Coordinates of C-alpha atoms in Angstrom, one line a residue:
M217 CA 0.0 0.0 0.0
K218 CA 1.0 3.6 -0.6
L219 CA 1.2 6.5 1.9
S220 CA -1.2 8.6 -0.2
Q221 CA -3.9 6.0 0.4
F222 CA -4.1 7.2 4.0
K223 CA -4.8 10.8 3.3
F224 CA -8.1 12.3 4.5
N225 CA -9.2 15.8 5.2
L226 CA -9.3 16.6 8.9
P227 CA -10.7 20.0 9.9
E228 CA -8.5 21.6 12.6
A229 CA -11.6 22.1 14.8
L230 CA -11.8 18.4 15.3
V231 CA -8.5 18.1 17.1
A232 CA -9.2 17.7 20.8
N233 CA -7.4 20.3 22.9
N234 CA -8.9 19.0 26.1
P235 CA -10.1 15.6 27.4
A236 CA -13.8 14.7 27.9
E237 CA -15.2 15.9 31.2
Q238 CA -15.4 12.4 32.5
R239 CA -12.9 9.8 31.2
D240 CA -15.5 7.2 30.2
E241 CA -17.9 9.7 28.6
A242 CA -16.0 10.4 25.5
R243 CA -17.8 9.2 22.4
L244 CA -17.3 5.7 21.1
M245 CA -17.6 4.6 17.5
V246 CA -18.1 0.8 17.2
L247 CA -16.9 -0.7 13.9
H248 CA -17.9 -4.2 13.0
K249 CA -15.1 -5.4 10.8
D250 CA -17.0 -8.2 9.1
S251 CA -19.9 -6.1 7.9
G252 CA -18.5 -2.5 8.1
K253 CA -21.5 -1.6 10.2
I254 CA -21.0 1.5 12.5
E255 CA -22.7 2.3 15.8
H256 CA -22.4 5.5 17.8
K257 CA -22.1 5.1 21.6
I258 CA -20.5 6.6 24.7
F259 CA -17.2 5.0 25.9
K260 CA -18.7 3.3 29.0
D261 CA -21.1 1.4 26.6
V262 CA -18.0 -0.7 25.8
L263 CA -19.2 -2.9 28.7
G264 CA -22.0 -4.3 26.5
Y265 CA -19.5 -5.8 24.0
F266 CA -17.6 -8.0 26.4
D267 CA -18.5 -11.1 28.5
D268 CA -17.2 -13.3 31.3
K269 CA -13.6 -14.5 30.7
D270 CA -12.9 -12.1 27.8
V271 CA -9.6 -10.3 28.1
M272 CA -8.5 -6.7 27.7
I273 CA -4.8 -6.1 27.2
L274 CA -3.7 -2.8 28.8
N275 CA -0.4 -0.9 28.4
N276 CA 0.7 0.1 32.0
T277 CA 3.5 2.5 31.0
K278 CA 3.6 5.8 32.9
V279 CA 4.3 9.2 31.3
F280 CA 7.0 11.2 33.1
P281 CA 7.2 15.1 33.0
A282 CA 9.6 15.0 30.0
R283 CA 9.5 18.7 28.9
L284 CA 12.0 20.9 30.8
Y285 CA 12.5 24.7 30.2
G286 CA 15.9 26.1 31.2
N287 CA 18.6 28.7 30.3
K288 CA 21.8 28.4 28.4
E289 CA 25.0 29.5 30.3
K290 CA 26.4 32.9 29.5
T291 CA 23.6 34.1 27.2
G292 CA 20.7 33.1 29.5
A293 CA 18.7 32.2 26.3
T294 CA 15.6 30.1 27.1
I295 CA 15.8 26.6 25.8
E296 CA 13.4 23.6 25.8
V297 CA 14.8 20.2 26.6
F298 CA 12.6 17.2 25.9
L299 CA 13.8 14.1 27.8
L300 CA 13.5 11.0 25.5
R301 CA 15.2 8.3 27.5
E302 CA 17.7 7.6 30.2
L303 CA 20.9 6.1 28.7
N304 CA 22.9 5.5 31.9
K305 CA 21.4 5.9 35.4
E306 CA 24.8 6.1 37.2
L307 CA 26.2 8.7 34.9
R308 CA 22.8 10.5 34.5
L309 CA 23.1 10.4 30.7
W310 CA 20.0 11.2 28.8
D311 CA 19.0 11.2 25.1
V312 CA 17.1 14.5 24.5
L313 CA 15.7 16.8 21.9
V314 CA 16.6 20.5 22.2
D315 CA 14.9 23.7 20.9
P316 CA 16.3 25.9 19.4
A317 CA 18.8 23.3 18.3
R318 CA 21.2 25.5 16.4
K319 CA 22.2 27.4 19.6
I320 CA 23.0 24.3 21.7
R321 CA 26.4 22.8 21.1
V322 CA 28.6 20.2 22.8
G323 CA 30.2 21.6 25.9
N324 CA 27.3 24.0 26.7
K325 CA 25.9 24.0 30.2
L326 CA 22.1 24.2 30.7
Y327 CA 20.5 25.5 33.9
F328 CA 17.0 24.5 35.1
G329 CA 14.9 26.1 37.8
D330 CA 15.1 29.4 39.7
D331 CA 18.0 28.3 41.9
D332 CA 19.5 26.0 39.3
L333 CA 17.9 22.9 40.8
L334 CA 19.3 20.9 37.9
V335 CA 22.4 21.6 35.7
A336 CA 23.3 19.6 32.6
E337 CA 26.1 19.5 30.2
V338 CA 25.8 18.7 26.5
V339 CA 28.1 15.8 25.7
D340 CA 27.2 14.8 22.1
N341 CA 25.1 15.6 19.0
T342 CA 22.9 12.7 17.9
T343 CA 20.6 14.2 15.2
S344 CA 19.8 17.7 14.0
R345 CA 17.7 18.3 17.1
G346 CA 19.0 15.4 19.2
R347 CA 21.7 15.7 21.9
T348 CA 23.1 13.5 24.7
I349 CA 23.3 15.4 28.0
R350 CA 24.7 14.6 31.4
F351 CA 23.0 16.0 34.5
L352 CA 25.6 17.2 37.0
F353 CA 23.8 16.0 40.1
E354 CA 25.3 14.6 43.3
G355 CA 22.2 13.4 45.2
T356 CA 20.4 10.1 45.1
D357 CA 18.4 8.8 42.1
E358 CA 15.2 9.4 44.1
E359 CA 16.2 13.1 44.7
F360 CA 17.1 13.5 41.0
R361 CA 13.7 12.1 40.0
K362 CA 12.0 14.4 42.4
N363 CA 13.7 17.4 40.9
V364 CA 12.6 16.3 37.4
E365 CA 9.1 16.0 38.7
I366 CA 9.2 19.6 40.2
L367 CA 10.7 21.1 37.0
G368 CA 9.2 19.0 34.3
E369 CA 6.0 19.7 32.4
T370 CA 3.5 17.1 31.2
P371 CA 4.7 16.4 27.6
L372 CA 1.4 17.2 25.7
P373 CA 1.9 16.7 22.0
K374 CA 2.7 19.8 20.0
Y375 CA -0.7 19.8 18.2
I376 CA -2.4 20.6 21.5
K377 CA -2.2 24.3 21.2
R378 CA -2.0 25.3 24.9
K379 CA 0.3 25.1 27.9
A380 CA 0.1 22.0 30.0
T381 CA -1.9 22.5 33.3
A382 CA -2.1 20.7 36.7
E383 CA -5.2 18.8 35.3
D384 CA -3.1 17.4 32.5
K385 CA -0.8 15.8 35.0
E386 CA -3.6 13.5 36.0
R387 CA -5.6 13.3 32.7
Y388 CA -2.7 12.6 30.4
Q389 CA -2.0 9.4 32.3
T390 CA -4.0 6.2 32.4
I391 CA -5.4 5.1 35.8
F392 CA -3.5 1.9 35.5
A393 CA -0.1 3.5 34.8
K394 CA 2.7 1.9 36.8
H395 CA 6.1 1.8 35.1
E396 CA 7.6 5.2 34.3
G397 CA 9.3 5.6 30.9
A398 CA 6.8 7.0 28.3
V399 CA 7.0 10.4 26.8
A400 CA 3.5 10.1 25.3
A401 CA 0.4 8.5 26.8
P402 CA -1.0 5.3 25.4
T403 CA -4.1 7.3 24.6
A404 CA -6.8 4.6 24.1
G405 CA -6.3 3.7 27.8
L406 CA -7.2 7.3 28.9
H407 CA -10.9 6.5 28.5
F408 CA -11.0 4.0 31.4
S409 CA -12.3 5.3 34.7
R410 CA -12.1 3.4 38.0
E411 CA -15.8 2.9 38.0
L412 CA -15.8 1.4 34.5
M413 CA -12.8 -0.9 35.4
K414 CA -14.8 -2.1 38.4
R415 CA -17.9 -2.8 36.3
L416 CA -15.9 -4.7 33.7
E417 CA -14.3 -6.7 36.5
L418 CA -17.7 -7.6 38.0
K419 CA -18.8 -8.8 34.6
G420 CA -15.9 -11.3 34.6
I421 CA -13.6 -9.5 32.1
E422 CA -9.9 -10.2 32.8
F423 CA -7.1 -7.8 32.4
A424 CA -3.6 -8.6 31.1
E425 CA -0.9 -5.9 31.2
V426 CA 2.0 -5.2 29.0
T427 CA 4.5 -2.3 29.2
L428 CA 5.6 -0.4 26.1
H429 CA 7.3 2.8 26.8
V430 CA 5.9 5.1 24.1
G431 CA 8.6 7.2 22.4
L432 CA 8.3 10.2 20.1
G433 CA 8.6 7.9 17.1
T434 CA 4.9 7.4 17.6
F435 CA 4.4 10.9 16.1
R436 CA 7.1 10.6 13.4
T437 CA 5.7 11.4 10.0
V438 CA 6.1 8.8 7.2
E439 CA 8.0 10.4 4.4
V440 CA 8.1 7.6 1.8
E441 CA 5.3 6.7 -0.6
D442 CA 6.3 3.1 -0.5
L443 CA 5.5 1.9 3.0
T444 CA 7.9 -1.0 3.0
K445 CA 10.7 1.6 3.1
H446 CA 9.5 3.3 6.3
K447 CA 11.5 2.5 9.5
M448 CA 9.9 2.7 12.9
D449 CA 11.8 3.9 16.0
S450 CA 12.6 1.2 18.5
E451 CA 10.6 1.1 21.7
Q452 CA 11.1 -1.0 24.8
F453 CA 8.4 -3.5 25.8
I454 CA 7.9 -6.0 28.5
I455 CA 5.3 -8.9 28.8
E456 CA 5.4 -11.0 31.9
Q457 CA 4.6 -14.7 31.9
K458 CA 1.5 -14.3 34.1
D459 CA 0.0 -11.9 31.6
A460 CA 0.9 -14.1 28.6
D461 CA -0.8 -17.0 30.4
I462 CA -4.1 -15.0 30.8
V463 CA -4.1 -14.2 27.1
N464 CA -3.2 -17.7 26.0
K465 CA -6.0 -19.2 28.1
A466 CA -8.5 -16.9 26.4
L467 CA -7.0 -17.8 23.0
E468 CA -7.4 -21.5 23.8
E469 CA -11.0 -20.9 24.9
K470 CA -11.7 -18.7 21.8
R471 CA -12.7 -15.7 23.9
R472 CA -12.8 -12.1 22.8
I473 CA -9.3 -10.6 23.3
C474 CA -9.1 -6.8 23.0
A475 CA -5.9 -4.9 22.5
V476 CA -6.4 -1.5 24.2
G477 CA -4.4 0.8 22.0
T478 CA -1.9 0.5 19.2
T479 CA 1.0 0.2 21.7
S480 CA -0.6 -2.9 23.3
M481 CA -1.2 -4.3 19.8
R482 CA 2.4 -3.7 18.7
S483 CA 3.7 -5.3 21.9
I484 CA 1.7 -8.5 21.6
E485 CA 2.4 -8.8 17.8
S486 CA 6.1 -8.5 18.6
A487 CA 6.0 -11.5 21.0
V488 CA 4.2 -14.2 19.0
S489 CA 5.5 -17.8 19.4
A490 CA 5.9 -20.3 16.6
N491 CA 2.5 -21.8 17.5
R492 CA 0.8 -18.4 17.4
T493 CA 0.5 -17.9 21.2
L494 CA 1.8 -15.0 23.3
K495 CA 5.2 -15.4 24.9
A496 CA 6.8 -13.4 27.8
A497 CA 9.3 -10.9 26.5
N498 CA 11.7 -8.1 27.6
D499 CA 12.8 -6.6 24.3
W500 CA 12.8 -3.7 21.8
T501 CA 10.4 -3.5 18.9
S502 CA 10.4 -1.5 15.7
K503 CA 7.5 -3.5 14.2
F504 CA 5.5 -1.5 11.6
I505 CA 2.1 -2.9 10.9
F506 CA 0.2 -1.9 7.8
P507 CA -2.2 -3.6 5.4
P508 CA -2.3 -6.5 4.5
Y509 CA -1.3 -8.0 7.9
D510 CA -2.4 -11.2 9.6
F511 CA -2.9 -10.6 13.4
S512 CA -2.2 -13.5 15.7
I513 CA -3.5 -12.6 19.2
A514 CA -6.2 -10.0 19.5
N515 CA -9.6 -10.2 17.7
S516 CA -10.8 -6.8 18.9
M517 CA -9.2 -3.4 19.5
I518 CA -9.9 -0.1 21.2
T519 CA -8.1 2.9 19.7
N520 CA -8.4 6.7 19.3
F521 CA -8.9 8.6 16.0
H522 CA -5.5 9.2 14.4
T523 CA -3.8 11.6 12.1
P524 CA -3.9 11.3 8.3
E525 CA -0.9 9.3 6.9
S526 CA 0.2 8.1 10.4
T527 CA 1.6 4.7 11.2
L528 CA -1.2 4.4 13.8
L529 CA -4.0 4.8 11.1
M530 CA -2.1 2.2 9.0
M531 CA -2.2 -0.3 11.8
V532 CA -5.9 0.3 12.6
S533 CA -6.6 -0.1 8.8
A534 CA -4.7 -3.4 8.8
F535 CA -6.9 -4.6 11.7
G536 CA -10.3 -3.3 10.8
G537 CA -9.9 -3.5 7.0
Y538 CA -8.7 -0.6 4.8
E539 CA -12.1 0.3 3.3
N540 CA -14.0 -0.1 6.6
V541 CA -11.6 2.1 8.5
M542 CA -11.3 4.9 5.9
N543 CA -15.1 4.9 5.6
A544 CA -15.4 5.1 9.4
Y545 CA -13.0 8.0 9.5
E546 CA -15.1 9.8 6.9
V547 CA -18.2 9.2 9.1
A548 CA -16.2 10.4 12.1
V549 CA -15.3 13.7 10.4
K550 CA -19.0 14.2 9.3
E551 CA -20.3 13.4 12.8
K552 CA -17.6 15.7 14.4
Y553 CA -15.8 13.1 16.5
K554 CA -12.8 14.5 18.3
F555 CA -9.3 13.3 17.1
Y556 CA -5.9 12.5 18.6
S557 CA -4.7 12.1 22.2
Y558 CA -7.6 13.7 24.1
G559 CA -10.1 12.7 21.4
D560 CA -12.9 10.1 21.1
A561 CA -12.5 6.3 20.8
M562 CA -13.2 3.5 18.4
L563 CA -13.9 -0.1 19.2
I564 CA -13.3 -2.5 16.3
I565 CA -14.9 -6.0 16.8

């Protein structure tokens, strides 16, 4: 398939700048992949599509406050440093993006906070905007993390045209987030409230968890018309044996298995055994899923509405069927569904 086949016209007004008032009251489009039939619901209605012993696979990664604002030594110029991932805990080496990049060179010192709570030194250039920096911090890891928490801002995607607020700290995080390491939220999971989780549990639905630390590669644009030539960024993922067992039992019993989000789907599709069951893993994946693709584990999926020509839209099209999904997106635009991270949801069954 070609990149241009995933174009559609998305009015700017449909990009959600804020979450729904209640997590589970965002809108939900239900797409039946066999018939292409579409239903319009509210997210909490998801309860009606699952039964006892069905399984939902959740990504329990936790977003950390990755966006820091500081000043460059001597000039005092304001700079933005976006923490991507920790390279070495002992040396406090981090892979980051900087802005404005042309002003930040190897050897520069960067100061964060009114009383220079954190100081970093640029030690390497990695890409045009990428740098490796070392934080010059003598305290414990716990104290270091606490300072990042104080200084850092919730890393809302750039297309949300406002500053992050205290509310975002809570809302741009799933209620089941556990393991810190993501610079973007696994957004399909944002729609689950504690009440809804409880009701699903009471109905007998089981939850399996995976961890995939979402990186900025999620938002990277595809720049080649021939999709086979696109390379995904690598992201770390972990699947524990107990969670693989829950999924495999449901597979054996032919239950409904729902991947909550593209990150959960990519994790499980990166850990399929030779006999098409799920195996435990602690690995990195750069798997790129686009049509046609034969899925091995999940037979249903919850996802948000994604950008034109994005790898996320391509994966969803591979799962729901290209014509079905592109038609559903046309309907979503007409019906004014909200798109992207804080937007509405889609259930594909």
